[in-house]
XYZ file of C-alpha atoms in Angstrom:
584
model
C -10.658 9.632 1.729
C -14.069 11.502 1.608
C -15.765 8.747 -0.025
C -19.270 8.119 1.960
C -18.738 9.450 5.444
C -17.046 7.979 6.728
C -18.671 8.992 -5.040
C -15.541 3.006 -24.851
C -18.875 1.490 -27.114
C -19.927 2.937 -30.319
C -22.948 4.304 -28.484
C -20.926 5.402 -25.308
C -18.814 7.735 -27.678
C -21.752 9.202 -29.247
C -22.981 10.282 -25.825
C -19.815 11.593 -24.134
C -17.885 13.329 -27.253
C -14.403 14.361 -26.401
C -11.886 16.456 -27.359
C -8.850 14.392 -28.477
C -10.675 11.416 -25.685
C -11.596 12.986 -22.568
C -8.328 11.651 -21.407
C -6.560 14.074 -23.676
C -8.671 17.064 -23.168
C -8.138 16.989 -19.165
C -4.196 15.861 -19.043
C -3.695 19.590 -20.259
C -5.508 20.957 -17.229
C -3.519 18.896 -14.963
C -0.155 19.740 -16.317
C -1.126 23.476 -16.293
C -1.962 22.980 -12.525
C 1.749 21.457 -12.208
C 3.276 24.115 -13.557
C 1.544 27.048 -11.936
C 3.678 29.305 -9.991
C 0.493 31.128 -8.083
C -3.692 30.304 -8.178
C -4.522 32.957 -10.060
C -2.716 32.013 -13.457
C -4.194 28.329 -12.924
C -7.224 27.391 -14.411
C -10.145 25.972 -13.087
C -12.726 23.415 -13.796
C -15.751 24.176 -15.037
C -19.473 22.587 -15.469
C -21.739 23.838 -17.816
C -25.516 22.856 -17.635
C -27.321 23.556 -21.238
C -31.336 24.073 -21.054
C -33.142 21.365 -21.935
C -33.311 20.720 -25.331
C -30.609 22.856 -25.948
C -27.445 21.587 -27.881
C -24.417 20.714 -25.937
C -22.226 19.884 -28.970
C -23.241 24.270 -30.044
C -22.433 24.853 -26.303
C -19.172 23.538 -26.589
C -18.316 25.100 -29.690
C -19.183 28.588 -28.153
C -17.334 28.172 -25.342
C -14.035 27.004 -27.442
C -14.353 30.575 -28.909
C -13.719 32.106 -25.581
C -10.830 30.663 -24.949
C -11.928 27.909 -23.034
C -10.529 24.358 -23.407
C -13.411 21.759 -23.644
C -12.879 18.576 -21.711
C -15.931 16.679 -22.485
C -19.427 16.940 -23.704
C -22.454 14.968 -22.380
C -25.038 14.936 -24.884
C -27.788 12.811 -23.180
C -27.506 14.854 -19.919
C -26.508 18.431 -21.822
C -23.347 18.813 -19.789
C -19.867 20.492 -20.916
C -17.259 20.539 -18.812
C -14.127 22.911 -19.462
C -11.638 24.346 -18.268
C -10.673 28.508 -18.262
C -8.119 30.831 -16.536
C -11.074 33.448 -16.947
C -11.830 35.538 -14.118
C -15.169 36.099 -15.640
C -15.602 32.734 -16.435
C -19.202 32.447 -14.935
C -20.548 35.656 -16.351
C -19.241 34.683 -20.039
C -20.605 30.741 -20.365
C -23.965 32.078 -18.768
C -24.333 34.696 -21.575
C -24.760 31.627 -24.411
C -27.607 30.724 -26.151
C -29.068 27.801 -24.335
C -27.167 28.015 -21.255
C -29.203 27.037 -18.124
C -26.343 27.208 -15.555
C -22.616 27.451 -14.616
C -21.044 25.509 -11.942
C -17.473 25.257 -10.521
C -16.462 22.138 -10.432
C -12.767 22.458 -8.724
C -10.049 25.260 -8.686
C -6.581 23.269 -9.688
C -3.980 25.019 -7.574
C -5.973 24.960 -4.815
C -5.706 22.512 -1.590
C -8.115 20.783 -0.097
C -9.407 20.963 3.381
C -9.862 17.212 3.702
C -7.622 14.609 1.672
C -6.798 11.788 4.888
C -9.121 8.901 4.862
C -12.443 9.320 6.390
C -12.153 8.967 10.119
C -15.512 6.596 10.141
C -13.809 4.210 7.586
C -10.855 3.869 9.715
C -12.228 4.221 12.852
C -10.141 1.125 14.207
C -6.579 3.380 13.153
C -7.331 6.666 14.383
C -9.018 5.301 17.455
C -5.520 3.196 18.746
C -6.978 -0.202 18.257
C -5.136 -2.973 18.612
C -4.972 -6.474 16.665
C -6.867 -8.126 19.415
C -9.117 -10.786 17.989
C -12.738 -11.949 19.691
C -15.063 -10.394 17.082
C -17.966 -12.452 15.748
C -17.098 -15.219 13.621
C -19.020 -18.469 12.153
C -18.293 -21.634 13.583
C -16.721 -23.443 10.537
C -15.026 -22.377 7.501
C -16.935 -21.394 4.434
C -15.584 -21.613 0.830
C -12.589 -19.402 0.806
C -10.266 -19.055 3.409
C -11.057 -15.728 4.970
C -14.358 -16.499 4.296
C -15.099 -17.329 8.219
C -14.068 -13.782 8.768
C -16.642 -12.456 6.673
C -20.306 -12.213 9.265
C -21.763 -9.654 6.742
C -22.168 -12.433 4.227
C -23.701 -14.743 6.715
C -26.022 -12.444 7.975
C -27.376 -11.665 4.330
C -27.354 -15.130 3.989
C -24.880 -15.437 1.416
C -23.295 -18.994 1.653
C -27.021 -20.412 1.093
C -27.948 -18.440 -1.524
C -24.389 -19.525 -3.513
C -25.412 -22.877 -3.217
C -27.821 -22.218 -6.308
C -27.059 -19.346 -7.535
C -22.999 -17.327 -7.254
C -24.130 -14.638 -10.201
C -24.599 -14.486 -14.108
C -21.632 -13.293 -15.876
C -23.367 -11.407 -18.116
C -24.782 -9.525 -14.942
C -22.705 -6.056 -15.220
C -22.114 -4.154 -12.198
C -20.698 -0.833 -12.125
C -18.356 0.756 -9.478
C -18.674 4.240 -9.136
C -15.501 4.960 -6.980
C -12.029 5.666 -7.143
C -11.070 2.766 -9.491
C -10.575 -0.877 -9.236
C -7.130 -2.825 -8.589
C -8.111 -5.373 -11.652
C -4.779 -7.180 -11.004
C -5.950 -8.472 -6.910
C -5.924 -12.250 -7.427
C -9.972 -12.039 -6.179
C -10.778 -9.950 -8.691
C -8.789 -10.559 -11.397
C -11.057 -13.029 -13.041
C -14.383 -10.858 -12.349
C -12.988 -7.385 -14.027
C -14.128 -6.832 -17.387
C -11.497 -4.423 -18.509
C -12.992 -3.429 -21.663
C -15.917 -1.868 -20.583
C -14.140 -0.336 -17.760
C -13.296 3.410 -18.126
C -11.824 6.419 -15.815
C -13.429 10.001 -16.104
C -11.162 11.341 -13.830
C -7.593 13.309 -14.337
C -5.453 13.149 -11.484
C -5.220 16.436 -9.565
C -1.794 16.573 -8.011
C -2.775 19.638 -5.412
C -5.112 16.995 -4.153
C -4.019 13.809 -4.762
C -0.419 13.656 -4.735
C 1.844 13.335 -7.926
C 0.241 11.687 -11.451
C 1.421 8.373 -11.501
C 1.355 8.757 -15.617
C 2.864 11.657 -17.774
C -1.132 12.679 -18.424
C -2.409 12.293 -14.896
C -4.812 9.699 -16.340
C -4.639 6.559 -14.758
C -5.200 3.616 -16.559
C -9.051 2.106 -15.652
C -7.202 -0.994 -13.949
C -5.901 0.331 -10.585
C -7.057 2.112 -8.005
C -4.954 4.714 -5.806
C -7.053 5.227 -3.285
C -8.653 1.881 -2.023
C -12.108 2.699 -1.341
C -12.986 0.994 -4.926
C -11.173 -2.042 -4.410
C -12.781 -2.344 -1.203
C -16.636 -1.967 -2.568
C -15.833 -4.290 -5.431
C -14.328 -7.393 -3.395
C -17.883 -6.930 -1.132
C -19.492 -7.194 -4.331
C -18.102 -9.823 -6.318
C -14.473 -10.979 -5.474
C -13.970 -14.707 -6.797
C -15.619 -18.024 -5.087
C -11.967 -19.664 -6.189
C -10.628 -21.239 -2.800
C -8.156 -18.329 -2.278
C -8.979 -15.053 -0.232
C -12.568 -14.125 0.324
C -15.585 -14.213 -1.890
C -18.054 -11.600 -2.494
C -21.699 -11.587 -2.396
C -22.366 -12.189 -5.893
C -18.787 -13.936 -7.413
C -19.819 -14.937 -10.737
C -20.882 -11.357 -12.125
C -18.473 -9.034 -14.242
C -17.302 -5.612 -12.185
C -16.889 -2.828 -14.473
C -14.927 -0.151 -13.152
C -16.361 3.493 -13.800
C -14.546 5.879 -12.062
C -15.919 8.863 -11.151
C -13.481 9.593 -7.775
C -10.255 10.760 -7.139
C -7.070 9.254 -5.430
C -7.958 11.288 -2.307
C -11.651 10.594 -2.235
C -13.514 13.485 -3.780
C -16.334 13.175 -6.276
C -16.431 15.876 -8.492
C -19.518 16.396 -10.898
C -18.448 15.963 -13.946
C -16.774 13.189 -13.804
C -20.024 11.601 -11.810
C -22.490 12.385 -14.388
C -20.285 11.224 -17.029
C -19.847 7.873 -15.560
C -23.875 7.457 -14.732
C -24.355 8.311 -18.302
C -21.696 5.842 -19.584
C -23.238 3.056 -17.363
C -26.402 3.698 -18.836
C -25.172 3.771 -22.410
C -22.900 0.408 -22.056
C -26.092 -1.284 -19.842
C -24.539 -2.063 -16.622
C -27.331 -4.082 -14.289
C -26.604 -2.500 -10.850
C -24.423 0.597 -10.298
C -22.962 1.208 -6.402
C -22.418 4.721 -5.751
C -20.798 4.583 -1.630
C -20.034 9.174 -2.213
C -21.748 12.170 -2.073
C -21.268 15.097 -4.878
C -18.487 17.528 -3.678
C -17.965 20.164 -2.378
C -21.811 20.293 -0.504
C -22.577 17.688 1.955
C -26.284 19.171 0.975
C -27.341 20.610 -2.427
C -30.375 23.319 -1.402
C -32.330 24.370 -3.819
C -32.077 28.165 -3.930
C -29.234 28.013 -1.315
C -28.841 27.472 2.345
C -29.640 31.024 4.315
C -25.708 31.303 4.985
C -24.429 30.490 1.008
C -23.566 33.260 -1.066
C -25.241 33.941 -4.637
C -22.392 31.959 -6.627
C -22.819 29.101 -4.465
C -26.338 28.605 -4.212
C -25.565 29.202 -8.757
C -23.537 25.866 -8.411
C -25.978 24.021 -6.196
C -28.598 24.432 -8.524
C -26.310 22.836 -11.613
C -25.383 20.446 -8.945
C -28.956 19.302 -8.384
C -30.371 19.535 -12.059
C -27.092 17.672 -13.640
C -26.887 14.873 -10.832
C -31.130 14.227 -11.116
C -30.610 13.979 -15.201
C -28.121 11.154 -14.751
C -29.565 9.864 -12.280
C -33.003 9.451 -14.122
C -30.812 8.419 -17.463
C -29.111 5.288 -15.972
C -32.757 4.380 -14.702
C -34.258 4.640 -17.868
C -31.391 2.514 -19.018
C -31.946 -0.252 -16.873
C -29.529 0.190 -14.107
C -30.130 -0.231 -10.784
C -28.569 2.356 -8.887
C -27.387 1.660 -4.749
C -26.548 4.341 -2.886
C -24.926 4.453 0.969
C -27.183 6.517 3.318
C -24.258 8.344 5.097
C -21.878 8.005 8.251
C -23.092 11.517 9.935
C -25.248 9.619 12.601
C -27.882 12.000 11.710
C -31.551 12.090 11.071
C -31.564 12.708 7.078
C -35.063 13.805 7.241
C -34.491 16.318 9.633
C -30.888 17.287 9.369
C -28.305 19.237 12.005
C -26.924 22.442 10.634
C -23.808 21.220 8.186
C -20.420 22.474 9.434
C -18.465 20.009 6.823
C -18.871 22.243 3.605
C -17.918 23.455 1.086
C -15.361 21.104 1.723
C -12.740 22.869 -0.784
C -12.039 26.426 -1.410
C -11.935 28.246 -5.464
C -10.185 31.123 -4.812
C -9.478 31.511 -8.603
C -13.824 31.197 -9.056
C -16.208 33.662 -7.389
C -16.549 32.237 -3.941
C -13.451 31.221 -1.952
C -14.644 30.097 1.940
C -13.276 27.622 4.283
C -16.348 25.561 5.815
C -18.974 27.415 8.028
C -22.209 26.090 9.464
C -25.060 25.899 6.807
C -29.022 25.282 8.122
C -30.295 22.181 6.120
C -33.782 22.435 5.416
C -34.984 19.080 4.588
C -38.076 20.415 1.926
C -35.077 21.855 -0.143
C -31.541 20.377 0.494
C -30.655 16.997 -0.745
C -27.716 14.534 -0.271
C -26.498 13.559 -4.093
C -26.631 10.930 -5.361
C -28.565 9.375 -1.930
C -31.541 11.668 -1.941
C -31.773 11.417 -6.352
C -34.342 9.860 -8.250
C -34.372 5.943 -8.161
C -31.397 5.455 -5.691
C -32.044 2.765 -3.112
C -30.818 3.987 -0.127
C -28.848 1.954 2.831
C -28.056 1.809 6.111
C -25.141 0.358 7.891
C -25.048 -2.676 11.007
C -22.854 -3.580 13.126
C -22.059 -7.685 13.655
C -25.180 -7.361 16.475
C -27.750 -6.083 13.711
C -28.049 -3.198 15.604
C -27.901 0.084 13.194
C -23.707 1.339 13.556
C -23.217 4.273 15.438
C -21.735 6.478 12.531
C -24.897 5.566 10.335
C -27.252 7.785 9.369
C -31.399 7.204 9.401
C -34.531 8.394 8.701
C -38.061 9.595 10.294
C -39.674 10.829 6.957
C -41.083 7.071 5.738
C -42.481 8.652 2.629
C -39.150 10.677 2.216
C -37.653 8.141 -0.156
C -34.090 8.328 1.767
C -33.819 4.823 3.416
C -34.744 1.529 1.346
C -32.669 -1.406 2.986
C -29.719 -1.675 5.391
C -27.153 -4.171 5.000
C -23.583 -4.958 7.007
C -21.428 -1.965 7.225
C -19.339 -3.028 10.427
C -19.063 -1.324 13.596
C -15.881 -0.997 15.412
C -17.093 -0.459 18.780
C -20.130 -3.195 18.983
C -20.460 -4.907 21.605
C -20.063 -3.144 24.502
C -18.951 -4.754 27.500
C -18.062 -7.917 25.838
C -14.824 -9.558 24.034
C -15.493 -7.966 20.647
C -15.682 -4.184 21.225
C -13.151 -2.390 19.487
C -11.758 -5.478 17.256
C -10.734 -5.253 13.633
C -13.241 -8.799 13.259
C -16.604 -6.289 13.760
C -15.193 -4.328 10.702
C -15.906 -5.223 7.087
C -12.922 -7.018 5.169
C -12.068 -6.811 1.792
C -9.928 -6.956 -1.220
C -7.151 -4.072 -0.959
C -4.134 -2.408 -3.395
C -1.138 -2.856 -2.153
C 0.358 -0.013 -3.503
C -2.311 2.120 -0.971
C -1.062 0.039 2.366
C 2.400 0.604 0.906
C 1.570 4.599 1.000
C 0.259 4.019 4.413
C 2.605 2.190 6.141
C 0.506 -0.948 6.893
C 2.934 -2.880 3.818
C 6.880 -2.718 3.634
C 8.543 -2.015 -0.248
C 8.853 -6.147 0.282
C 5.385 -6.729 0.103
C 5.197 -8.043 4.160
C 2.818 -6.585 6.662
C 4.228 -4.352 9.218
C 3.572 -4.417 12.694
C 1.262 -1.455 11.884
C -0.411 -3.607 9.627
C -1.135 -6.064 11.674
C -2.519 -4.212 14.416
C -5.251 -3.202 12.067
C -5.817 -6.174 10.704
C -3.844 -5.934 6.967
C -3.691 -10.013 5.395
C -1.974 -11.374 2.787
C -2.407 -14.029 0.966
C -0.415 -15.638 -1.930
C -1.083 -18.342 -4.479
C 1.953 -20.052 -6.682
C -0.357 -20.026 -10.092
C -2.065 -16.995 -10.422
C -4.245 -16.239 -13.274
C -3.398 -14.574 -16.398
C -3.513 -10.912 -15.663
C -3.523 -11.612 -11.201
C -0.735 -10.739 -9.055
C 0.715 -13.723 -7.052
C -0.512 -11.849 -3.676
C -3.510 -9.994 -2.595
C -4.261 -7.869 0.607
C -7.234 -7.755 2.731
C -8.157 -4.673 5.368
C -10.835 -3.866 7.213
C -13.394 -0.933 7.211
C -16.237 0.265 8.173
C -19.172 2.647 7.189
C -22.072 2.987 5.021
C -19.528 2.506 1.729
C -19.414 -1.146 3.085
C -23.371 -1.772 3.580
C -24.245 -0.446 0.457
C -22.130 -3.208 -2.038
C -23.305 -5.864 0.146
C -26.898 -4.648 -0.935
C -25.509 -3.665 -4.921
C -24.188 -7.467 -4.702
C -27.678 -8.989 -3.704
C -28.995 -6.494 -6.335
C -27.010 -8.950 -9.032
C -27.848 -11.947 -7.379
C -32.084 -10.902 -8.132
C -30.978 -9.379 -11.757
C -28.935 -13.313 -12.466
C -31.700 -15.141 -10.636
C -34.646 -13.225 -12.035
C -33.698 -11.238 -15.308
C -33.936 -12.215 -18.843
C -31.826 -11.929 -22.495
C -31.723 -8.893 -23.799
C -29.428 -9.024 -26.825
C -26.984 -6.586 -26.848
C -27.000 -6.029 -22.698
C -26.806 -9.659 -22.331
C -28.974 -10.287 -18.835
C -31.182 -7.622 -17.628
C -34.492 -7.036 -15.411
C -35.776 -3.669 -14.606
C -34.878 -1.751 -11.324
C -38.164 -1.494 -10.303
C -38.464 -4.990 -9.934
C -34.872 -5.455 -8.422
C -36.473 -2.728 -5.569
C -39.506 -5.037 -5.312
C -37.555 -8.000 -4.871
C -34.815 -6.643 -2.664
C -37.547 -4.722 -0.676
C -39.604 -8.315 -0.159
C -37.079 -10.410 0.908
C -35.674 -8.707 3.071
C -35.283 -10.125 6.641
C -37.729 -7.717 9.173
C -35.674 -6.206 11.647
C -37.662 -4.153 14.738
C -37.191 -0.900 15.784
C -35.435 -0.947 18.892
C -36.840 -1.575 22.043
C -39.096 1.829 23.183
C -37.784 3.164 19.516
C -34.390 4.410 21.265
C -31.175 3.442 20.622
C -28.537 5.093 22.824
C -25.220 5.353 21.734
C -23.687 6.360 25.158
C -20.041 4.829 25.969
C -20.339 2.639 22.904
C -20.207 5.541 20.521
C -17.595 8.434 19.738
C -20.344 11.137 21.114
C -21.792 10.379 24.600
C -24.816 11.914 24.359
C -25.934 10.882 21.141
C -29.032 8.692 20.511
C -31.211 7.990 17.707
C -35.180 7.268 17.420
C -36.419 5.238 15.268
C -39.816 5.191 13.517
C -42.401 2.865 11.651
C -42.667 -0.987 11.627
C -40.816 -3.943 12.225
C -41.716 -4.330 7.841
C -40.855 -0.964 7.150
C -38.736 1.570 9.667
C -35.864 4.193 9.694
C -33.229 2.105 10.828
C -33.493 -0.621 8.630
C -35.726 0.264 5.714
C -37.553 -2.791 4.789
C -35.163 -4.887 6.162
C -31.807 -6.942 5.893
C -30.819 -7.705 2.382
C -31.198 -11.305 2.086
C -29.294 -13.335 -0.535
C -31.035 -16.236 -0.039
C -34.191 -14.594 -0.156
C -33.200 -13.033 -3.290
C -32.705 -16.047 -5.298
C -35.430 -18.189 -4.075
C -37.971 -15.854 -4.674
């Protein structure tokens, strides 16, 4: 899964026209891709970036008359995306009228480089780690039964601030992901399935075979887990069963913008910031970065070729209009900072992208090492307009290995750090390398079936176990719930950032105001201001060092950290604070 290293109303369809429903329009790429006998008869995807101003409906039409098959058309941002078995593809759409650039988006037929789940996330499988127990754990039991399992939610102070105040229902939050499993007992009652839509078409080159005839899934399940996962931090039930999120009386509206194995294409993104804007979501959590570049650079990294450093530029332009769209709206929009324990101000050379190859496009290349120049590259949708950026801890409050920071204070790349768990905390005592200093969540079971960690009877295997997989049943289940749910652990910046998207719709509930037709609101800037106020201080540490030697999966790895014990690289401006939040 490359999620974070480890990505319909009146007015909505007026925005994002379709042809035949965008559900339609891209079911005929993936059956094409299914029945391709070599790449170069299989078409590829396509992004289209019109100038501003410039019509995207007469964009569309153009391209139609070439031969292309238009899969959707983004008015607000002036993006088409298509698909074409063109060769020239690139050359033709960048000869219309009002066309500012051409992007590929993804080659079907082609296979990705990386499609297992992110080796950060699941640090505790690929690492050997057993089902030992010993990490840190409150004292008593707290509301729901695996809710003493849960230290990220007392060290944002949770539990006290859902004493006054659990989340507004009509506070909306969006999950950018790969889906939600609407049917998990926990969540169940918090999904609001009508506004929840998937702009994604199965690929089965990298996802494995469609689970529907049109490779569409339905926007109520989630194939690859990392959703599930975000949304349960964010809002699964206060009901006495499971675990409880940070904010469990707010609605989770699924916008899927990721595939089954993780990767976040463009389109799909920008469609689903748009949408969120359109329908008025509160708080949208974005744990991904935009594939295939780790960085976008403006005008290219020295090593990318002329066609890539074309696609970077539509990459860049496209995600900063949605981006600045959903703001405008009146979302507030949480991003994860990144698990490449690097200095995001000052980058290493990239080695990770592009992380897929197009040999039917004009550039086909596995990875090679790219220089990052900080003045020009950015990390999308982290380094975008208006996206509060966070860091990941470990159960000490230390900053997690994996995590990335920041020595630019001005650089608007770090604005709060939250739990994210870290497997191998605590050094030297009982709790290094236990499942317990992970984050857990809500989980499909169809996923943990696919991996091994659930039998076809629903029961935990031994493998399971061993990394922590829990199940829990209830004889009445809800109208719409499964009788059992599952719980895993992970870990990374995916996790810290819904703990601080849930806090995010604790301030909007506490804070915000009627607005009619969007039902609660308050503007992101004063979501930042209250987030960025309450937050608890946390120091720098000690002599601004912190060596990861013996504790971390590189032994000579250490980070600095700069600024204040109000404002610094490690932290931002602190701990979320639930608590904080509400009373303020």
């Amino acid at each position: 899964m490359q999620a974070r290293r480890l990505l319909a109303s009146a007015a909505a369809a007026a925005t994002i026209a379709t042809v035949s429903g965008v559900a339609a329009g891209v079911a005929g790429f993936a059956g094409a891709a299914q029945a391709a006998t070599g790449v170069a008869s299989a078409p590829s995807r396509w992004v289209v970036l019109a100038d501003t101003g410039a019509s995207a409906d007469a964009i569309a039409a153009n391209l139609r008359a070439t031969g292309a098959t238009v899969t959707s058309v983004n008015g607000e941002v002036g993006l088409v995306t298509a698909t074409s078995t063109d060769s020239g593809f690139r050359a033709t759409a960048g000869r219309i009228s009002g066309v500012q650039g051409v992007a590929a988006d993804i080659s079907i037929g082609s296979a990705p480089h990386r499609v297992s789940p992110s080796v950060v996330e699941r640090e505790h499988a690929q690492s050997g780690g057993s089902g030992k127990h010993g990490g840190a754990q409150p004292a008593k039991p707290l509301a729901d039964p695996l809710d003493n399992l849960l230290w990220g939610m007392q060290m944002i102070n949770a539990p006290k601030a859902h004493a006054t105040e659990r989340g507004d229902r009509r506070v909306t939050v969006g999950v950018l992901d790969t889906g939600i499993q609407a049917d998990h007992p926990d969540l169940a009652a918090n999904v609001d399935r009508s506004k929840s839509r998937n702009f994604t078409t199965d690929i089965p080159e990298i996802d494995g075979p469609c689970e529907t005839a049109s490779c569409v899934d339905p926007a109520t399940v989630d194939d690859g887990g990392h959703g599930t996962h975000v949304a349960g931090t964010i809002a699964a039930s206060l009901n006495g069963f499971g675990l409880s999120g940070v904010a469990p009386g707010v609605s989770l509206v699924n916008i899927r913008g990721g595939q089954d194995a993780g990767y976040f294409f463009l389109g799909p993104v920008v469609n689903a910031l748009t949408y969120a804007g359109d329908i008025g979501l509160d708080v949208v959590n974005m744990s991904f970065y935009v594939d295939p570049w780790l960085y976008n650079c403006t005008g290219g990294a020295p090593e990318d070729s002329p066609a890539a450093v074309a696609d970077q530029k539509v990459i860049i332009e496209s995600v900063n209009r949605a981006l600045k769209y959903a703001n405008r709206k009146g979302v507030t929009l949480v991003g994860s900072l990144g698990n490449e324990h690097d200095n995001v101000s000052a980058p290493r050379p990239d080695a990770s992208s592009p992380d897929y190859d197009n040999p039917a496009n004009d550039w086909d290349t596995a990875p090679y090492l790219r220089t990052i120049d900080n003045k020009t590259c950015v990390d999308l949708p982290l380094e975008g307009p208006n996206v509060l950026g966070v860091s990941a801890l470990g159960p000490s409050g230390r900053k997690a290995d994996y995590s990335n920071h920041a020595t630019d204070l001005k650089g608007n790349e770090i604005e709060l750090s939250a739990p994210g768990g870290w497997f191998r905390d605590g050094f030297g005592t009982a709790t290094y390398r236990t499942n317990e200093n992970l984050i857990l969540s809500t989980y499909p079971l169809a996923v943990l079936q696919e991996e091994g960690s659930v039998d076809a009877a629903g029961n935990v295997t031994p493998d399971g176990e061993a990394l922590g997989v829990i199940k829990q049943c209830t004889t009445k289940p809800i109208k719409g719930a499964a009788a059992c749910g599952y719980y895993a652990y992970l870990q990374g910046t995916s996790m810290a950032a819904p703990h601080a998207s849930g806090v995010a719709a604790l301030a909007v509930s506490a804070h915000g105001h009627s607005d009619g037709s969007r039902g609660y609101t308050l503007a992101p800037a004063t979501v930042k201001r209250i987030l960025s106020s309450t937050a608890t201080d946390h120091a720098c540490p000690a002599g601004g060092v912190q060596a990861y030697t013996q504790e971390g999966r590189d032994a000579t790895f250490t980070a600095t950290c700069v600024g204040t014990t109000a404002f610094n690289g490690f932290y931002g401006a602190g701990i979320v604070n639930a608590a904080g939040v509400v009373k303020h």
